[in-house]
PDB file of C-alpha atoms and ligand atoms in Angstrom:
ATOM      1  CA  UNK A   1      11.715 -15.904  -3.373  1.00 82.00           C
ATOM      2  CA  UNK A   2      14.053 -13.496  -5.425  1.00 96.00           C
ATOM      3  CA  UNK A   3      15.387 -10.178  -3.836  1.00 97.00           C
ATOM      4  CA  UNK A   4      15.809  -7.519  -6.088  1.00 97.00           C
ATOM      5  CA  UNK A   5      17.113  -3.764  -5.311  1.00 98.00           C
ATOM      6  CA  UNK A   6      15.886  -1.291  -7.598  1.00 98.00           C
ATOM      7  CA  UNK A   7      16.680   2.384  -6.652  1.00 98.00           C
ATOM      8  CA  UNK A   8      17.166   1.556  -2.984  1.00 97.00           C
ATOM      9  CA  UNK A   9      13.540  -0.407  -3.097  1.00 98.00           C
ATOM     10  CA  UNK A  10      13.806  -3.671  -1.639  1.00 98.00           C
ATOM     11  CA  UNK A  11      11.742  -6.056  -3.430  1.00 98.00           C
ATOM     12  CA  UNK A  12      10.851  -9.477  -2.217  1.00 98.00           C
ATOM     13  CA  UNK A  13       9.236 -11.407  -5.074  1.00 98.00           C
ATOM     14  CA  UNK A  14       6.858 -14.086  -4.143  1.00 98.00           C
ATOM     15  CA  UNK A  15       7.460 -13.527  -0.137  1.00 98.00           C
ATOM     16  CA  UNK A  16       3.963 -14.767   0.486  1.00 98.00           C
ATOM     17  CA  UNK A  17       3.187 -18.292  -0.914  1.00 98.00           C
ATOM     18  CA  UNK A  18      -0.580 -18.814  -2.166  1.00 98.00           C
ATOM     19  CA  UNK A  19      -1.845 -20.335   1.254  1.00 98.00           C
ATOM     20  CA  UNK A  20      -0.331 -17.241   2.846  1.00 98.00           C
ATOM     21  CA  UNK A  21      -2.086 -14.840   0.453  1.00 98.00           C
ATOM     22  CA  UNK A  22      -5.354 -16.662   1.084  1.00 98.00           C
ATOM     23  CA  UNK A  23      -5.032 -16.287   4.778  1.00 98.00           C
ATOM     24  CA  UNK A  24      -4.289 -12.717   4.287  1.00 98.00           C
ATOM     25  CA  UNK A  25      -7.511 -12.004   2.049  1.00 98.00           C
ATOM     26  CA  UNK A  26      -9.623 -14.069   4.709  1.00 98.00           C
ATOM     27  CA  UNK A  27      -8.084 -11.810   7.528  1.00 98.00           C
ATOM     28  CA  UNK A  28      -9.414  -8.394   5.551  1.00 98.00           C
ATOM     29  CA  UNK A  29     -12.711  -9.460   5.042  1.00 98.00           C
ATOM     30  CA  UNK A  30     -14.017  -8.535   8.391  1.00 98.00           C
ATOM     31  CA  UNK A  31     -11.995  -5.457   8.390  1.00 98.00           C
ATOM     32  CA  UNK A  32     -13.577  -4.481   4.789  1.00 98.00           C
ATOM     33  CA  UNK A  33     -16.929  -4.944   6.392  1.00 98.00           C
ATOM     34  CA  UNK A  34     -16.232  -2.991   9.233  1.00 97.00           C
ATOM     35  CA  UNK A  35     -14.419  -0.016   7.489  1.00 98.00           C
ATOM     36  CA  UNK A  36     -15.848  -0.272   4.122  1.00 98.00           C
ATOM     37  CA  UNK A  37     -13.572   1.059   1.136  1.00 98.00           C
ATOM     38  CA  UNK A  38     -14.382   4.530   0.391  1.00 98.00           C
ATOM     39  CA  UNK A  39     -13.425   6.573  -2.479  1.00 96.00           C
ATOM     40  CA  UNK A  40     -10.855   9.289  -1.778  1.00 97.00           C
ATOM     41  CA  UNK A  41     -10.922  12.765  -3.137  1.00 96.00           C
ATOM     42  CA  UNK A  42      -7.645  14.856  -3.415  1.00 95.00           C
ATOM     43  CA  UNK A  43      -7.499  18.200  -1.804  1.00 95.00           C
ATOM     44  CA  UNK A  44      -7.752  19.693  -5.489  1.00 95.00           C
ATOM     45  CA  UNK A  45     -11.094  17.832  -5.468  1.00 96.00           C
ATOM     46  CA  UNK A  46     -10.181  15.251  -7.856  1.00 96.00           C
ATOM     47  CA  UNK A  47     -11.710  11.787  -7.376  1.00 96.00           C
ATOM     48  CA  UNK A  48      -8.906   9.073  -6.957  1.00 97.00           C
ATOM     49  CA  UNK A  49      -9.261   5.833  -8.844  1.00 98.00           C
ATOM     50  CA  UNK A  50      -8.312   3.583  -6.132  1.00 98.00           C
ATOM     51  CA  UNK A  51     -10.709   2.958  -3.325  1.00 98.00           C
ATOM     52  CA  UNK A  52      -9.166   2.896   0.171  1.00 98.00           C
ATOM     53  CA  UNK A  53      -9.724   2.228   4.055  1.00 98.00           C
ATOM     54  CA  UNK A  54      -7.446   1.465   6.709  1.00 98.00           C
ATOM     55  CA  UNK A  55      -6.832  -0.972   9.834  1.00 98.00           C
ATOM     56  CA  UNK A  56      -4.638   0.313  12.833  1.00 98.00           C
ATOM     57  CA  UNK A  57      -4.775   3.114  15.465  1.00 98.00           C
ATOM     58  CA  UNK A  58      -4.390   5.553  12.276  1.00 98.00           C
ATOM     59  CA  UNK A  59      -5.819   5.761   8.888  1.00 98.00           C
ATOM     60  CA  UNK A  60      -4.620   7.824   6.027  1.00 98.00           C
ATOM     61  CA  UNK A  61      -7.342   9.914   4.667  1.00 97.00           C
ATOM     62  CA  UNK A  62      -7.863  12.699   1.867  1.00 96.00           C
ATOM     63  CA  UNK A  63     -10.602  14.909   1.050  1.00 94.00           C
ATOM     64  CA  UNK A  64     -10.714  18.903   0.419  1.00 92.00           C
ATOM     65  CA  UNK A  65      -9.432  19.496   3.564  1.00 93.00           C
ATOM     66  CA  UNK A  66      -6.110  17.837   2.904  1.00 95.00           C
ATOM     67  CA  UNK A  67      -4.008  14.510   3.250  1.00 96.00           C
ATOM     68  CA  UNK A  68      -3.814  13.505   6.875  1.00 97.00           C
ATOM     69  CA  UNK A  69      -3.729  10.360   9.291  1.00 98.00           C
ATOM     70  CA  UNK A  70      -6.780  10.316  11.730  1.00 98.00           C
ATOM     71  CA  UNK A  71      -8.236   7.862  14.160  1.00 98.00           C
ATOM     72  CA  UNK A  72     -11.926   7.413  12.509  1.00 98.00           C
ATOM     73  CA  UNK A  73     -13.117   6.059   9.394  1.00 98.00           C
ATOM     74  CA  UNK A  74     -14.828   9.021   7.468  1.00 97.00           C
ATOM     75  CA  UNK A  75     -17.917   7.606   8.484  1.00 97.00           C
ATOM     76  CA  UNK A  76     -16.926   7.793  12.147  1.00 96.00           C
ATOM     77  CA  UNK A  77     -15.942   4.459  13.761  1.00 97.00           C
ATOM     78  CA  UNK A  78     -12.383   3.814  14.497  1.00 98.00           C
ATOM     79  CA  UNK A  79     -10.410   1.524  12.482  1.00 98.00           C
ATOM     80  CA  UNK A  80     -10.305  -1.929  12.785  1.00 98.00           C
ATOM     81  CA  UNK A  81      -6.946  -3.713  14.397  1.00 98.00           C
ATOM     82  CA  UNK A  82      -4.065  -4.793  11.981  1.00 98.00           C
ATOM     83  CA  UNK A  83      -4.422  -8.595  11.606  1.00 98.00           C
ATOM     84  CA  UNK A  84      -1.605 -10.476  13.356  1.00 98.00           C
ATOM     85  CA  UNK A  85      -0.291 -12.060  10.188  1.00 98.00           C
ATOM     86  CA  UNK A  86       0.332  -8.679   8.465  1.00 98.00           C
ATOM     87  CA  UNK A  87       2.058  -7.553  11.666  1.00 98.00           C
ATOM     88  CA  UNK A  88       4.200 -10.537  11.313  1.00 98.00           C
ATOM     89  CA  UNK A  89       5.421  -9.475   8.140  1.00 98.00           C
ATOM     90  CA  UNK A  90       6.350  -6.256   9.161  1.00 98.00           C
ATOM     91  CA  UNK A  91       8.214  -7.655  12.100  1.00 98.00           C
ATOM     92  CA  UNK A  92      10.086  -9.851  10.051  1.00 98.00           C
ATOM     93  CA  UNK A  93      10.982  -7.305   7.354  1.00 98.00           C
ATOM     94  CA  UNK A  94      10.605  -3.976   8.538  1.00 98.00           C
ATOM     95  CA  UNK A  95      11.078  -3.526  12.517  1.00 97.00           C
ATOM     96  CA  UNK A  96      10.637  -6.061  15.392  1.00 97.00           C
ATOM     97  CA  UNK A  97      11.015  -2.822  17.715  1.00 96.00           C
ATOM     98  CA  UNK A  98       7.902  -0.900  16.669  1.00 98.00           C
ATOM     99  CA  UNK A  99       4.658  -2.061  15.100  1.00 98.00           C
ATOM    100  CA  UNK A 100       3.197   0.369  12.218  1.00 98.00           C
ATOM    101  CA  UNK A 101       0.231   2.227  13.451  1.00 98.00           C
ATOM    102  CA  UNK A 102      -1.283   2.020  10.097  1.00 98.00           C
ATOM    103  CA  UNK A 103      -2.410  -0.568   7.552  1.00 98.00           C
ATOM    104  CA  UNK A 104      -3.587   1.264   4.522  1.00 98.00           C
ATOM    105  CA  UNK A 105      -5.668  -0.736   2.137  1.00 98.00           C
ATOM    106  CA  UNK A 106      -5.854   0.320  -1.470  1.00 98.00           C
ATOM    107  CA  UNK A 107      -8.186  -1.477  -3.943  1.00 98.00           C
ATOM    108  CA  UNK A 108      -7.406  -1.007  -7.546  1.00 98.00           C
ATOM    109  CA  UNK A 109     -10.405  -2.138  -9.670  1.00 98.00           C
ATOM    110  CA  UNK A 110     -10.117  -2.267 -13.424  1.00 98.00           C
ATOM    111  CA  UNK A 111      -8.493   1.028 -14.749  1.00 98.00           C
ATOM    112  CA  UNK A 112      -7.337   2.226 -11.367  1.00 98.00           C
ATOM    113  CA  UNK A 113      -3.959   3.650 -10.882  1.00 98.00           C
ATOM    114  CA  UNK A 114      -2.032   5.825  -8.651  1.00 98.00           C
ATOM    115  CA  UNK A 115      -0.021   8.621  -9.923  1.00 97.00           C
ATOM    116  CA  UNK A 116       3.766   9.365  -8.892  1.00 97.00           C
ATOM    117  CA  UNK A 117       3.830  10.566  -5.315  1.00 97.00           C
ATOM    118  CA  UNK A 118       6.075  10.567  -2.139  1.00 97.00           C
ATOM    119  CA  UNK A 119       4.701   9.128   1.012  1.00 97.00           C
ATOM    120  CA  UNK A 120       5.506  12.126   3.294  1.00 97.00           C
ATOM    121  CA  UNK A 121       2.397  12.454   5.813  1.00 96.00           C
ATOM    122  CA  UNK A 122       4.272  10.473   8.447  1.00 97.00           C
ATOM    123  CA  UNK A 123       5.969  11.890  11.498  1.00 96.00           C
ATOM    124  CA  UNK A 124       9.223  10.183  11.132  1.00 97.00           C
ATOM    125  CA  UNK A 125      10.778   9.213   7.915  1.00 97.00           C
ATOM    126  CA  UNK A 126      13.539   6.861   9.642  1.00 97.00           C
ATOM    127  CA  UNK A 127      10.638   4.156   9.513  1.00 98.00           C
ATOM    128  CA  UNK A 128      10.363   2.405   6.515  1.00 98.00           C
ATOM    129  CA  UNK A 129       7.010   1.921   4.434  1.00 98.00           C
ATOM    130  CA  UNK A 130       6.231  -1.622   3.675  1.00 98.00           C
ATOM    131  CA  UNK A 131       4.041  -2.767   0.878  1.00 98.00           C
ATOM    132  CA  UNK A 132       2.234  -6.188   0.240  1.00 99.00           C
ATOM    133  CA  UNK A 133       0.701  -6.565  -3.284  1.00 99.00           C
ATOM    134  CA  UNK A 134      -2.174  -9.051  -3.654  1.00 99.00           C
ATOM    135  CA  UNK A 135      -4.218 -10.169  -6.505  1.00 98.00           C
ATOM    136  CA  UNK A 136      -3.768  -8.669 -10.080  1.00 98.00           C
ATOM    137  CA  UNK A 137      -0.281  -7.830 -11.475  1.00 98.00           C
ATOM    138  CA  UNK A 138       0.857  -3.902 -11.075  1.00 98.00           C
ATOM    139  CA  UNK A 139       3.101  -2.191 -13.261  1.00 98.00           C
ATOM    140  CA  UNK A 140       4.844  -0.158 -10.305  1.00 98.00           C
ATOM    141  CA  UNK A 141       6.978   3.052 -11.211  1.00 98.00           C
ATOM    142  CA  UNK A 142       9.953   4.276  -9.414  1.00 98.00           C
ATOM    143  CA  UNK A 143      11.139   7.917  -9.703  1.00 98.00           C
ATOM    144  CA  UNK A 144      13.648   9.882  -7.937  1.00 98.00           C
ATOM    145  CA  UNK A 145      13.828  11.854  -4.826  1.00 97.00           C
ATOM    146  CA  UNK A 146      12.359  15.086  -6.174  1.00 97.00           C
ATOM    147  CA  UNK A 147       9.666  15.343  -8.988  1.00 96.00           C
ATOM    148  CA  UNK A 148      10.657  14.306 -12.633  1.00 96.00           C
ATOM    149  CA  UNK A 149      13.855  12.714 -14.157  1.00 97.00           C
ATOM    150  CA  UNK A 150      14.129   9.082 -15.598  1.00 98.00           C
ATOM    151  CA  UNK A 151      12.132   6.474 -13.986  1.00 98.00           C
ATOM    152  CA  UNK A 152      12.099   2.553 -14.016  1.00 98.00           C
ATOM    153  CA  UNK A 153       9.198   0.347 -13.613  1.00 98.00           C
ATOM    154  CA  UNK A 154       8.766  -3.348 -12.579  1.00 98.00           C
ATOM    155  CA  UNK A 155       5.817  -5.582 -12.500  1.00 98.00           C
ATOM    156  CA  UNK A 156       4.581  -6.551  -8.854  1.00 98.00           C
ATOM    157  CA  UNK A 157       2.648  -9.608  -8.552  1.00 98.00           C
ATOM    158  CA  UNK A 158       0.515 -11.333  -5.880  1.00 98.00           C
ATOM    159  CA  UNK A 159       2.813 -12.154  -2.977  1.00 98.00           C
ATOM    160  CA  UNK A 160       5.507  -9.396  -3.514  1.00 99.00           C
ATOM    161  CA  UNK A 161       6.644  -7.305  -0.566  1.00 98.00           C
ATOM    162  CA  UNK A 162       8.425  -4.060  -1.209  1.00 98.00           C
ATOM    163  CA  UNK A 163      10.339  -2.129   1.798  1.00 98.00           C
ATOM    164  CA  UNK A 164      10.755   1.446   0.829  1.00 98.00           C
ATOM    165  CA  UNK A 165      13.245   2.886   3.483  1.00 98.00           C
ATOM    166  CA  UNK A 166      16.560   4.442   4.088  1.00 96.00           C
ATOM    167  CA  UNK A 167      17.441   6.930   1.274  1.00 94.00           C
ATOM    168  CA  UNK A 168      14.601   5.577  -0.643  1.00 97.00           C
ATOM    169  CA  UNK A 169      12.037   6.315   1.815  1.00 98.00           C
ATOM    170  CA  UNK A 170      11.047   9.643   0.083  1.00 98.00           C
ATOM    171  CA  UNK A 171      11.320   8.379  -3.584  1.00 98.00           C
ATOM    172  CA  UNK A 172       8.464   8.952  -5.830  1.00 98.00           C
ATOM    173  CA  UNK A 173       6.552   6.037  -6.786  1.00 98.00           C
ATOM    174  CA  UNK A 174       3.275   5.014  -8.049  1.00 98.00           C
ATOM    175  CA  UNK A 175       1.040   2.601 -10.224  1.00 98.00           C
ATOM    176  CA  UNK A 176       0.574   3.021 -14.024  1.00 98.00           C
ATOM    177  CA  UNK A 177      -1.849   0.392 -14.256  1.00 98.00           C
ATOM    178  CA  UNK A 178      -2.921  -3.120 -13.331  1.00 98.00           C
ATOM    179  CA  UNK A 179      -3.357  -6.111 -15.670  1.00 98.00           C
ATOM    180  CA  UNK A 180      -7.173  -6.752 -14.501  1.00 98.00           C
ATOM    181  CA  UNK A 181      -8.069 -10.481 -14.294  1.00 97.00           C
ATOM    182  CA  UNK A 182      -4.373 -11.710 -14.239  1.00 98.00           C
ATOM    183  CA  UNK A 183      -4.808 -13.179 -10.659  1.00 98.00           C
ATOM    184  CA  UNK A 184      -7.452 -15.443  -9.286  1.00 97.00           C
ATOM    185  CA  UNK A 185      -6.866 -14.585  -5.559  1.00 98.00           C
ATOM    186  CA  UNK A 186      -9.790 -11.914  -5.417  1.00 98.00           C
ATOM    187  CA  UNK A 187     -13.233 -13.205  -6.362  1.00 95.00           C
ATOM    188  CA  UNK A 188     -14.186 -10.002  -8.392  1.00 94.00           C
ATOM    189  CA  UNK A 189     -10.539  -9.232  -9.714  1.00 96.00           C
ATOM    190  CA  UNK A 190      -8.521  -6.411  -8.946  1.00 98.00           C
ATOM    191  CA  UNK A 191      -5.445  -5.657  -6.887  1.00 98.00           C
ATOM    192  CA  UNK A 192      -5.399  -5.022  -3.069  1.00 98.00           C
ATOM    193  CA  UNK A 193      -2.091  -3.157  -1.800  1.00 98.00           C
ATOM    194  CA  UNK A 194      -1.301  -2.866   1.791  1.00 98.00           C
ATOM    195  CA  UNK A 195       1.089  -0.404   2.839  1.00 98.00           C
ATOM    196  CA  UNK A 196       2.298  -0.469   6.549  1.00 98.00           C
ATOM    197  CA  UNK A 197       3.410   2.809   8.281  1.00 98.00           C
ATOM    198  CA  UNK A 198       4.412   4.325  11.523  1.00 98.00           C
ATOM    199  CA  UNK A 199       2.477   7.069  11.097  1.00 97.00           C
ATOM    200  CA  UNK A 200       2.319   9.246  14.034  1.00 90.00           C
TER     201      UNK A 200
HETATM  202  C1  SIN B   1       1.019   3.355  -2.709  1.00 87.55           C
HETATM  203  O1  SIN B   1       2.163   4.001  -2.966  1.00 87.55           O
HETATM  204  O2  SIN B   1       0.402   3.956  -1.633  1.00 87.55           O
HETATM  205  C2  SIN B   1       0.678   2.378  -3.170  1.00 87.55           C
HETATM  206  C3  SIN B   1       1.742   1.470  -4.131  1.00 87.55           C
HETATM  207  C4  SIN B   1       1.018   0.238  -4.700  1.00 87.55           C
HETATM  208  O3  SIN B   1      -0.131   0.079  -4.779  1.00 87.55           O
HETATM  209  O4  SIN B   1       1.826  -0.879  -5.056  1.00 87.55           O
HETATM  210 MN1   MN B   2       2.695   5.596  -1.467  1.00 87.55          MN
END
């Protein structure tokens, strides 16, 4: 369980062992049934390559109206609760005082990526964002607090957890690519990234 600090991002390599990753995936199955993945569209009308859904009292969505948190899945149902195992990771690494109200679930299939962006739709940036990687390896790029400038990249593997907080809370980050098929965790391959956020 190595710990790396990269531009203020606190990276816990192999924080979750194999059995913990399996349990986590099992806990996501009923969530993906009741709140199916959807393909988000950016406010400018571009389809994103990741598919997403959420758990918690709020979920992050994007469509032509804009980026926002809302209490319902685009199809209308309230989001399922965040599983206890996931809340436990947040309490251990982010805060024992307040639970996240959103667990964003991003699924990266073959060829999916995520451009450099800041997480800035939350009301209070003093809370960190905690990210959990499951499944295929991802090349994660970290930039600066404003757009542009030099960047650094690191491969995130299944079981890694990253805490983006403090001065790094508004640092640009993204995923250039995944190594599709590099992990056996997900039966159909691909990568799931969970981000836990205090949104409201
Ligand atoms: C995100 O920034 O929302 C996702 C990061 C990741 O997939 O590792
Ligand atoms: Mn992000």
